[in-house]
Tab-separated table of C-alpha atoms in Angstrom:
chain	number	residue	atom	x	y	z
G	1	UNK	CA	-44.086	54.431	45.676
G	2	UNK	CA	-43.146	51.829	48.228
G	3	UNK	CA	-39.573	51.722	49.424
G	4	UNK	CA	-39.544	47.999	48.772
G	5	UNK	CA	-40.495	48.419	45.168
G	6	UNK	CA	-37.579	47.598	42.864
G	7	UNK	CA	-36.115	50.413	40.892
G	8	UNK	CA	-35.704	49.872	37.153
G	9	UNK	CA	-32.192	48.940	36.015
G	10	UNK	CA	-30.221	51.825	34.603
G	11	UNK	CA	-29.807	51.744	30.847
G	12	UNK	CA	-26.736	49.897	29.625
G	13	UNK	CA	-24.216	52.198	28.105
G	14	UNK	CA	-23.118	51.062	24.629
G	15	UNK	CA	-19.531	49.805	24.361
G	16	UNK	CA	-17.743	51.029	21.334
G	17	UNK	CA	-14.902	49.138	19.662
G	18	UNK	CA	-14.330	45.680	18.240
G	19	UNK	CA	-14.707	42.696	20.494
G	20	UNK	CA	-11.662	40.380	20.486
G	21	UNK	CA	-12.376	37.089	18.792
G	22	UNK	CA	-10.074	34.078	19.038
G	23	UNK	CA	-9.359	33.199	15.458
G	24	UNK	CA	-8.890	29.516	14.559
G	25	UNK	CA	-5.253	30.113	13.688
G	26	UNK	CA	-4.580	31.657	17.090
G	27	UNK	CA	-6.167	28.781	18.955
G	28	UNK	CA	-4.318	26.301	16.802
G	29	UNK	CA	-0.959	27.959	17.279
G	30	UNK	CA	-1.349	28.050	21.049
G	31	UNK	CA	-1.707	24.283	21.205
G	32	UNK	CA	1.223	23.389	18.961
G	33	UNK	CA	4.571	22.654	20.597
G	34	UNK	CA	7.731	23.629	18.790
G	35	UNK	CA	9.646	20.961	16.900
G	36	UNK	CA	12.611	19.780	18.909
G	37	UNK	CA	16.281	19.606	18.035
G	38	UNK	CA	16.028	15.894	17.243
G	39	UNK	CA	13.174	16.564	14.832
G	40	UNK	CA	15.151	19.180	12.929
G	41	UNK	CA	18.242	16.960	12.878
G	42	UNK	CA	16.201	14.059	11.499
G	43	UNK	CA	14.677	16.261	8.804
G	44	UNK	CA	18.097	17.518	7.759
G	45	UNK	CA	19.442	13.972	7.607
G	46	UNK	CA	16.487	12.850	5.488
G	47	UNK	CA	17.126	15.738	3.102
G	48	UNK	CA	20.755	14.710	2.655
G	49	UNK	CA	19.801	11.092	1.982
G	50	UNK	CA	17.205	12.267	-0.539
G	51	UNK	CA	19.921	14.293	-2.271
G	52	UNK	CA	22.163	11.205	-2.359
G	53	UNK	CA	19.264	9.340	-3.985
G	54	UNK	CA	19.155	12.140	-6.541
G	55	UNK	CA	22.867	11.678	-7.250
G	56	UNK	CA	22.136	8.017	-8.007
G	57	UNK	CA	19.450	9.113	-10.451
G	58	UNK	CA	21.854	11.580	-12.062
G	59	UNK	CA	24.401	8.795	-12.636
G	60	UNK	CA	21.708	6.506	-14.040
G	61	UNK	CA	20.498	9.301	-16.293
G	62	UNK	CA	24.008	9.728	-17.643
G	63	UNK	CA	24.172	6.004	-18.395
G	64	UNK	CA	20.781	6.055	-20.103
G	65	UNK	CA	21.653	9.014	-22.309
G	66	UNK	CA	24.079	6.783	-24.155
G	67	UNK	CA	22.530	5.934	-27.565
G	68	UNK	CA	23.237	2.247	-26.984
G	69	UNK	CA	20.718	2.193	-24.135
G	70	UNK	CA	17.886	3.306	-26.424
G	71	UNK	CA	18.945	0.807	-29.092
G	72	UNK	CA	18.792	-2.167	-26.735
G	73	UNK	CA	15.792	-1.045	-24.642
G	74	UNK	CA	13.100	-2.967	-26.542
G	75	UNK	CA	15.261	-6.087	-26.763
G	76	UNK	CA	15.929	-5.972	-23.017
G	77	UNK	CA	12.213	-5.676	-22.227
G	78	UNK	CA	11.412	-8.592	-24.509
G	79	UNK	CA	14.202	-10.718	-23.045
G	80	UNK	CA	13.127	-9.999	-19.450
G	81	UNK	CA	9.498	-10.912	-20.136
G	82	UNK	CA	10.083	-14.013	-22.262
G	83	UNK	CA	12.879	-15.601	-20.224
G	84	UNK	CA	12.299	-19.211	-19.215
G	85	UNK	CA	10.241	-19.417	-16.043
G	86	UNK	CA	8.449	-16.090	-16.442
G	87	UNK	CA	4.621	-16.067	-16.243
G	88	UNK	CA	2.695	-15.837	-19.506
G	89	UNK	CA	0.851	-12.722	-18.335
G	90	UNK	CA	4.142	-10.856	-18.069
G	91	UNK	CA	4.891	-11.602	-21.715
G	92	UNK	CA	1.456	-10.310	-22.714
G	93	UNK	CA	1.997	-7.115	-20.710
G	94	UNK	CA	5.464	-6.534	-22.159
G	95	UNK	CA	4.192	-7.109	-25.697
G	96	UNK	CA	1.404	-4.572	-25.165
G	97	UNK	CA	3.892	-2.008	-23.844
G	98	UNK	CA	6.252	-2.571	-26.773
G	99	UNK	CA	3.399	-2.273	-29.273
G	100	UNK	CA	2.392	1.041	-27.740
G	101	UNK	CA	5.990	2.260	-27.813
G	102	UNK	CA	6.318	1.167	-31.442
G	103	UNK	CA	3.156	3.083	-32.345
G	104	UNK	CA	4.554	6.219	-30.739
G	105	UNK	CA	8.074	5.526	-31.933
G	106	UNK	CA	10.694	3.785	-29.812
G	107	UNK	CA	12.993	6.799	-29.853
G	108	UNK	CA	10.192	9.141	-28.753
G	109	UNK	CA	9.031	6.726	-26.057
G	110	UNK	CA	12.544	6.347	-24.658
G	111	UNK	CA	12.943	10.138	-24.796
G	112	UNK	CA	9.811	10.403	-22.652
G	113	UNK	CA	11.385	8.032	-20.130
G	114	UNK	CA	14.513	10.196	-20.153
G	115	UNK	CA	12.337	13.220	-19.437
G	116	UNK	CA	10.719	11.514	-16.456
G	117	UNK	CA	14.106	10.485	-15.077
G	118	UNK	CA	15.463	14.013	-15.538
G	119	UNK	CA	12.445	15.444	-13.706
G	120	UNK	CA	12.879	12.971	-10.858
G	121	UNK	CA	16.593	13.769	-10.660
G	122	UNK	CA	15.941	17.499	-10.314
G	123	UNK	CA	13.199	16.863	-7.767
G	124	UNK	CA	15.342	14.598	-5.607
G	125	UNK	CA	18.295	16.975	-5.659
G	126	UNK	CA	16.254	20.076	-4.813
G	127	UNK	CA	13.037	18.895	-3.160
G	128	UNK	CA	11.067	20.686	-5.878
G	129	UNK	CA	7.731	19.144	-6.824
G	130	UNK	CA	7.448	16.852	-3.820
G	131	UNK	CA	5.435	14.984	-2.647
G	132	UNK	CA	3.780	14.760	-6.095
G	133	UNK	CA	7.045	13.732	-7.766
G	134	UNK	CA	7.496	10.953	-5.217
G	135	UNK	CA	4.261	9.407	-6.488
G	136	UNK	CA	5.499	9.819	-10.063
G	137	UNK	CA	8.756	8.097	-9.129
G	138	UNK	CA	6.937	5.263	-7.379
G	139	UNK	CA	4.717	4.554	-10.397
G	140	UNK	CA	7.610	4.966	-12.843
G	141	UNK	CA	9.848	2.493	-11.013
G	142	UNK	CA	7.031	-0.040	-10.729
G	143	UNK	CA	6.525	0.325	-14.485
G	144	UNK	CA	10.222	-0.350	-15.094
G	145	UNK	CA	10.104	-3.282	-12.682
G	146	UNK	CA	7.227	-4.847	-14.634
G	147	UNK	CA	8.877	-4.330	-18.025
G	148	UNK	CA	12.626	-3.866	-18.135
G	149	UNK	CA	13.055	-5.672	-14.812
G	150	UNK	CA	10.766	-8.587	-15.601
G	151	UNK	CA	9.282	-8.343	-12.075
G	152	UNK	CA	12.703	-9.362	-10.800
G	153	UNK	CA	12.286	-12.866	-12.213
G	154	UNK	CA	12.415	-15.520	-13.287
G	155	UNK	CA	11.985	-16.902	-9.783
G	156	UNK	CA	13.577	-20.254	-10.375
G	157	UNK	CA	16.393	-22.124	-8.674
G	158	UNK	CA	19.193	-19.679	-7.963
G	159	UNK	CA	17.058	-16.541	-7.694
G	160	UNK	CA	18.307	-14.228	-4.958
G	161	UNK	CA	16.215	-11.026	-4.887
G	162	UNK	CA	13.159	-9.305	-6.424
G	163	UNK	CA	15.145	-7.094	-8.776
G	164	UNK	CA	16.425	-3.542	-8.908
G	165	UNK	CA	13.564	-1.213	-9.852
G	166	UNK	CA	11.401	-2.421	-6.962
G	167	UNK	CA	14.108	-1.200	-4.568
G	168	UNK	CA	14.094	2.225	-6.230
G	169	UNK	CA	10.294	2.224	-5.915
G	170	UNK	CA	10.647	1.484	-2.214
G	171	UNK	CA	12.961	4.484	-1.950
G	172	UNK	CA	10.164	6.750	-3.166
G	173	UNK	CA	7.725	5.016	-0.817
G	174	UNK	CA	10.005	5.804	2.125
G	175	UNK	CA	10.266	9.440	1.056
G	176	UNK	CA	6.458	9.628	1.090
G	177	UNK	CA	6.124	7.874	4.440
G	178	UNK	CA	8.900	9.848	6.146
G	179	UNK	CA	8.168	13.216	4.483
G	180	UNK	CA	11.691	13.265	3.111
G	181	UNK	CA	11.193	16.505	1.184
G	182	UNK	CA	10.830	18.680	4.305
G	183	UNK	CA	13.263	21.524	4.703
G	184	UNK	CA	14.250	21.540	1.027
G	185	UNK	CA	15.091	24.975	-0.353
G	186	UNK	CA	12.483	24.699	-3.119
G	187	UNK	CA	9.751	23.187	-0.987
G	188	UNK	CA	7.092	25.240	0.784
G	189	UNK	CA	5.656	22.206	2.552
G	190	UNK	CA	5.009	22.705	6.282
G	191	UNK	CA	7.423	20.977	8.619
G	192	UNK	CA	5.664	18.187	10.423
G	193	UNK	CA	6.916	15.167	12.289
G	194	UNK	CA	5.761	11.978	10.503
G	195	UNK	CA	3.199	9.917	12.341
G	196	UNK	CA	4.812	6.991	14.157
G	197	UNK	CA	2.599	4.569	12.213
G	198	UNK	CA	4.058	5.847	8.938
G	199	UNK	CA	7.570	5.366	10.299
G	200	UNK	CA	6.709	1.823	11.346
G	201	UNK	CA	5.434	1.047	7.864
G	202	UNK	CA	8.718	2.291	6.432
G	203	UNK	CA	10.544	-0.270	8.578
G	204	UNK	CA	8.043	-3.027	7.835
G	205	UNK	CA	8.103	-2.580	4.059
G	206	UNK	CA	11.892	-2.710	3.995
G	207	UNK	CA	11.788	-5.671	6.365
G	208	UNK	CA	9.455	-7.548	4.015
G	209	UNK	CA	11.895	-6.951	1.168
G	210	UNK	CA	14.720	-8.416	3.250
G	211	UNK	CA	12.509	-11.336	4.296
G	212	UNK	CA	11.895	-12.106	0.622
G	213	UNK	CA	15.636	-11.966	-0.047
G	214	UNK	CA	16.382	-14.153	2.967
G	215	UNK	CA	13.847	-16.785	1.903
G	216	UNK	CA	15.658	-17.265	-1.395
G	217	UNK	CA	18.993	-17.511	0.393
G	218	UNK	CA	17.753	-20.614	2.229
G	219	UNK	CA	16.901	-22.396	-1.014
G	220	UNK	CA	19.198	-25.164	-2.323
G	221	UNK	CA	19.829	-23.216	-5.526
G	222	UNK	CA	21.697	-20.622	-3.481
G	223	UNK	CA	23.225	-22.745	-0.728
G	224	UNK	CA	24.680	-25.311	-3.114
G	225	UNK	CA	25.882	-22.871	-5.774
G	226	UNK	CA	27.106	-19.979	-3.668
G	227	UNK	CA	30.587	-20.050	-5.187
G	228	UNK	CA	29.188	-19.588	-8.693
G	229	UNK	CA	27.533	-16.306	-7.680
G	230	UNK	CA	30.896	-14.897	-6.643
G	231	UNK	CA	32.882	-16.245	-9.577
G	232	UNK	CA	30.310	-14.962	-12.087
G	233	UNK	CA	30.626	-11.498	-10.523
G	234	UNK	CA	34.296	-11.468	-11.621
G	235	UNK	CA	33.410	-11.757	-15.310
G	236	UNK	CA	34.310	-8.650	-17.292
G	237	UNK	CA	35.567	-6.788	-14.233
G	238	UNK	CA	38.835	-4.866	-13.873
G	239	UNK	CA	41.650	-6.829	-12.272
G	240	UNK	CA	41.423	-5.071	-8.911
G	241	UNK	CA	37.701	-5.855	-8.543
G	242	UNK	CA	38.253	-9.471	-9.577
G	243	UNK	CA	41.025	-9.765	-6.985
G	244	UNK	CA	38.814	-8.219	-4.294
G	245	UNK	CA	36.078	-10.767	-5.006
G	246	UNK	CA	38.717	-13.523	-5.044
G	247	UNK	CA	39.502	-12.689	-1.409
G	248	UNK	CA	35.974	-13.700	-0.417
G	249	UNK	CA	36.047	-16.747	-2.652
G	250	UNK	CA	39.196	-17.820	-0.823
G	251	UNK	CA	37.543	-17.134	2.523
G	252	UNK	CA	34.628	-19.290	1.441
G	253	UNK	CA	36.937	-22.168	0.610
G	254	UNK	CA	38.573	-21.874	4.039
G	255	UNK	CA	35.342	-22.086	6.044
G	256	UNK	CA	33.392	-24.073	3.458
G	257	UNK	CA	31.244	-22.572	0.722
G	258	UNK	CA	28.000	-23.999	2.067
G	259	UNK	CA	28.767	-22.688	5.559
G	260	UNK	CA	29.553	-19.315	3.996
G	261	UNK	CA	26.183	-19.397	2.217
G	262	UNK	CA	24.391	-20.311	5.456
G	263	UNK	CA	26.125	-17.386	7.156
G	264	UNK	CA	24.780	-15.060	4.441
G	265	UNK	CA	21.280	-16.516	4.839
G	266	UNK	CA	21.431	-16.103	8.627
G	267	UNK	CA	22.613	-12.507	8.268
G	268	UNK	CA	19.781	-11.570	5.935
G	269	UNK	CA	17.250	-13.339	8.140
G	270	UNK	CA	18.508	-11.404	11.165
G	271	UNK	CA	18.292	-8.104	9.256
G	272	UNK	CA	14.742	-8.885	8.127
G	273	UNK	CA	13.684	-9.783	11.674
G	274	UNK	CA	15.371	-6.674	13.064
G	275	UNK	CA	13.510	-4.412	10.645
G	276	UNK	CA	10.139	-6.084	11.179
G	277	UNK	CA	10.470	-5.915	14.978
G	278	UNK	CA	12.281	-2.557	15.032
G	279	UNK	CA	9.461	-0.650	16.801
G	280	UNK	CA	9.854	-2.894	19.849
G	281	UNK	CA	13.644	-3.191	19.937
G	282	UNK	CA	15.845	-1.161	22.294
G	283	UNK	CA	17.323	1.815	20.498
G	284	UNK	CA	20.883	0.487	20.706
G	285	UNK	CA	19.907	-2.847	19.155
G	286	UNK	CA	17.822	-1.137	16.483
G	287	UNK	CA	20.742	1.077	15.512
G	288	UNK	CA	22.998	-1.984	15.384
G	289	UNK	CA	20.574	-3.654	12.952
G	290	UNK	CA	20.452	-0.567	10.729
G	291	UNK	CA	24.207	0.024	10.660
G	292	UNK	CA	24.880	-3.680	10.241
G	293	UNK	CA	22.438	-3.861	7.339
G	294	UNK	CA	24.044	-0.837	5.706
G	295	UNK	CA	27.549	-2.326	5.917
G	296	UNK	CA	26.302	-5.716	4.727
G	297	UNK	CA	24.565	-4.085	1.740
G	298	UNK	CA	27.757	-2.332	0.686
G	299	UNK	CA	29.655	-5.596	1.121
G	300	UNK	CA	27.205	-7.333	-1.214
G	301	UNK	CA	27.543	-4.516	-3.725
G	302	UNK	CA	31.326	-4.831	-3.762
G	303	UNK	CA	31.336	-8.634	-4.089
G	304	UNK	CA	28.269	-10.428	-5.465
G	305	UNK	CA	27.308	-7.361	-7.529
G	306	UNK	CA	30.870	-6.537	-8.524
G	307	UNK	CA	30.401	-2.839	-7.679
G	308	UNK	CA	27.412	-2.834	-10.042
G	309	UNK	CA	29.579	-3.680	-13.044
G	310	UNK	CA	30.783	-4.432	-15.538
G	311	UNK	CA	30.099	-0.996	-16.994
G	312	UNK	CA	29.923	-0.279	-20.704
G	313	UNK	CA	28.266	2.051	-23.241
G	314	UNK	CA	24.712	2.383	-21.936
G	315	UNK	CA	24.760	-0.684	-19.706
G	316	UNK	CA	25.772	-1.967	-16.278
G	317	UNK	CA	25.728	-5.321	-14.565
G	318	UNK	CA	22.252	-4.648	-13.118
G	319	UNK	CA	18.849	-5.084	-14.705
G	320	UNK	CA	17.720	-1.712	-15.970
G	321	UNK	CA	21.335	-0.610	-16.441
G	322	UNK	CA	21.539	1.399	-13.230
G	323	UNK	CA	24.260	2.074	-10.689
G	324	UNK	CA	23.387	-0.813	-8.423
G	325	UNK	CA	20.805	-2.599	-6.316
G	326	UNK	CA	22.288	-3.070	-2.864
G	327	UNK	CA	23.673	0.470	-2.940
G	328	UNK	CA	20.047	1.607	-2.860
G	329	UNK	CA	19.495	-0.804	0.040
G	330	UNK	CA	22.252	1.126	1.835
G	331	UNK	CA	20.459	4.422	1.137
G	332	UNK	CA	17.224	3.005	2.530
G	333	UNK	CA	19.046	2.107	5.737
G	334	UNK	CA	20.189	5.735	5.938
G	335	UNK	CA	16.573	6.891	5.558
G	336	UNK	CA	15.567	4.682	8.477
G	337	UNK	CA	18.541	5.722	10.603
G	338	UNK	CA	17.442	9.328	10.204
G	339	UNK	CA	13.790	8.590	11.000
G	340	UNK	CA	14.135	6.092	13.838
G	341	UNK	CA	13.782	8.826	16.481
G	342	UNK	CA	10.100	9.067	15.514
G	343	UNK	CA	9.291	5.387	16.001
G	344	UNK	CA	7.864	5.668	19.501
G	345	UNK	CA	7.197	9.364	19.851
G	346	UNK	CA	3.685	10.731	19.556
G	347	UNK	CA	3.205	12.882	16.451
G	348	UNK	CA	2.785	16.622	16.808
G	349	UNK	CA	-0.367	18.343	15.575
G	350	UNK	CA	-0.013	20.082	12.249
G	351	UNK	CA	1.916	23.216	13.140
G	352	UNK	CA	1.648	24.958	9.821
G	353	UNK	CA	4.613	26.476	8.028
G	354	UNK	CA	7.839	26.332	9.988
G	355	UNK	CA	11.429	26.818	8.939
G	356	UNK	CA	14.502	24.894	9.920
G	357	UNK	CA	16.941	26.791	12.122
G	358	UNK	CA	20.154	28.035	10.589
């Protein structure tokens, strides 16, 4: 055999054992950064605001358990739908709903509504059942808005806002957009930073609501009759609330009621613009808009809404007989204050189950 002839390769010895394989979960985990301190703080804040929303529902549930609420429910729906200035289609819809409730039995139908509210209350307080319950709450509040709330109308001279139930519905929409159930004791949902686009939509939806409110504030029916809104809020109120509202009526007379009304319209326009342009505002200015809107909402609740009163057996001063309207506006500002840190930050990949630090 020639020395230049190649020798055959030696046989390959078999390798025993199991070859290491990178599992998908391992590769995924290696690419996922850990949630930061700001993320955990925001999630905790959102949980507390969600719980406060649940407290509102608990109060409303207590009001609705009064037998008088069930007695007047059908009459309130009929009155809201057939009020002067309401569209004909709304009356048709309300009549169909009332016919269905009558077929089932008004008491049974109202009991079903109580059950839904009780379920939503438990879910908001504990985080149990979310995000599915958030969708239930959104649909339920839109149903109430279209029946008991009369779509917030009639939208005639002197209208000021789109009603109460639509604001509660927006609360559930913000919980869905901002993942407001994360970190709840009864929730096994993975912790994940909301996408910045979802956070922007939370600001934009609330901004559109304020823009709608602001548009009505610029109408003659509001500007020329501003004093009547405040004086009517005193009706049926305790003396101390009536005196508190009288302070602002006196202030309006000092600077001029129409100027006072223009100031309110300018304030709401500025809040709407601040929310709609929030993603591009400096953080300090954005926070000023949110805190200013929160304080302004509480000021409206304590004056034009008369602290949500007067309160009586099964009723309040708000459509739907709930705790208030602008108080929920204040809660929505708290949701956005908690979530604003995510406006411009890139979202993290899905990191799977994570727990909040103690």
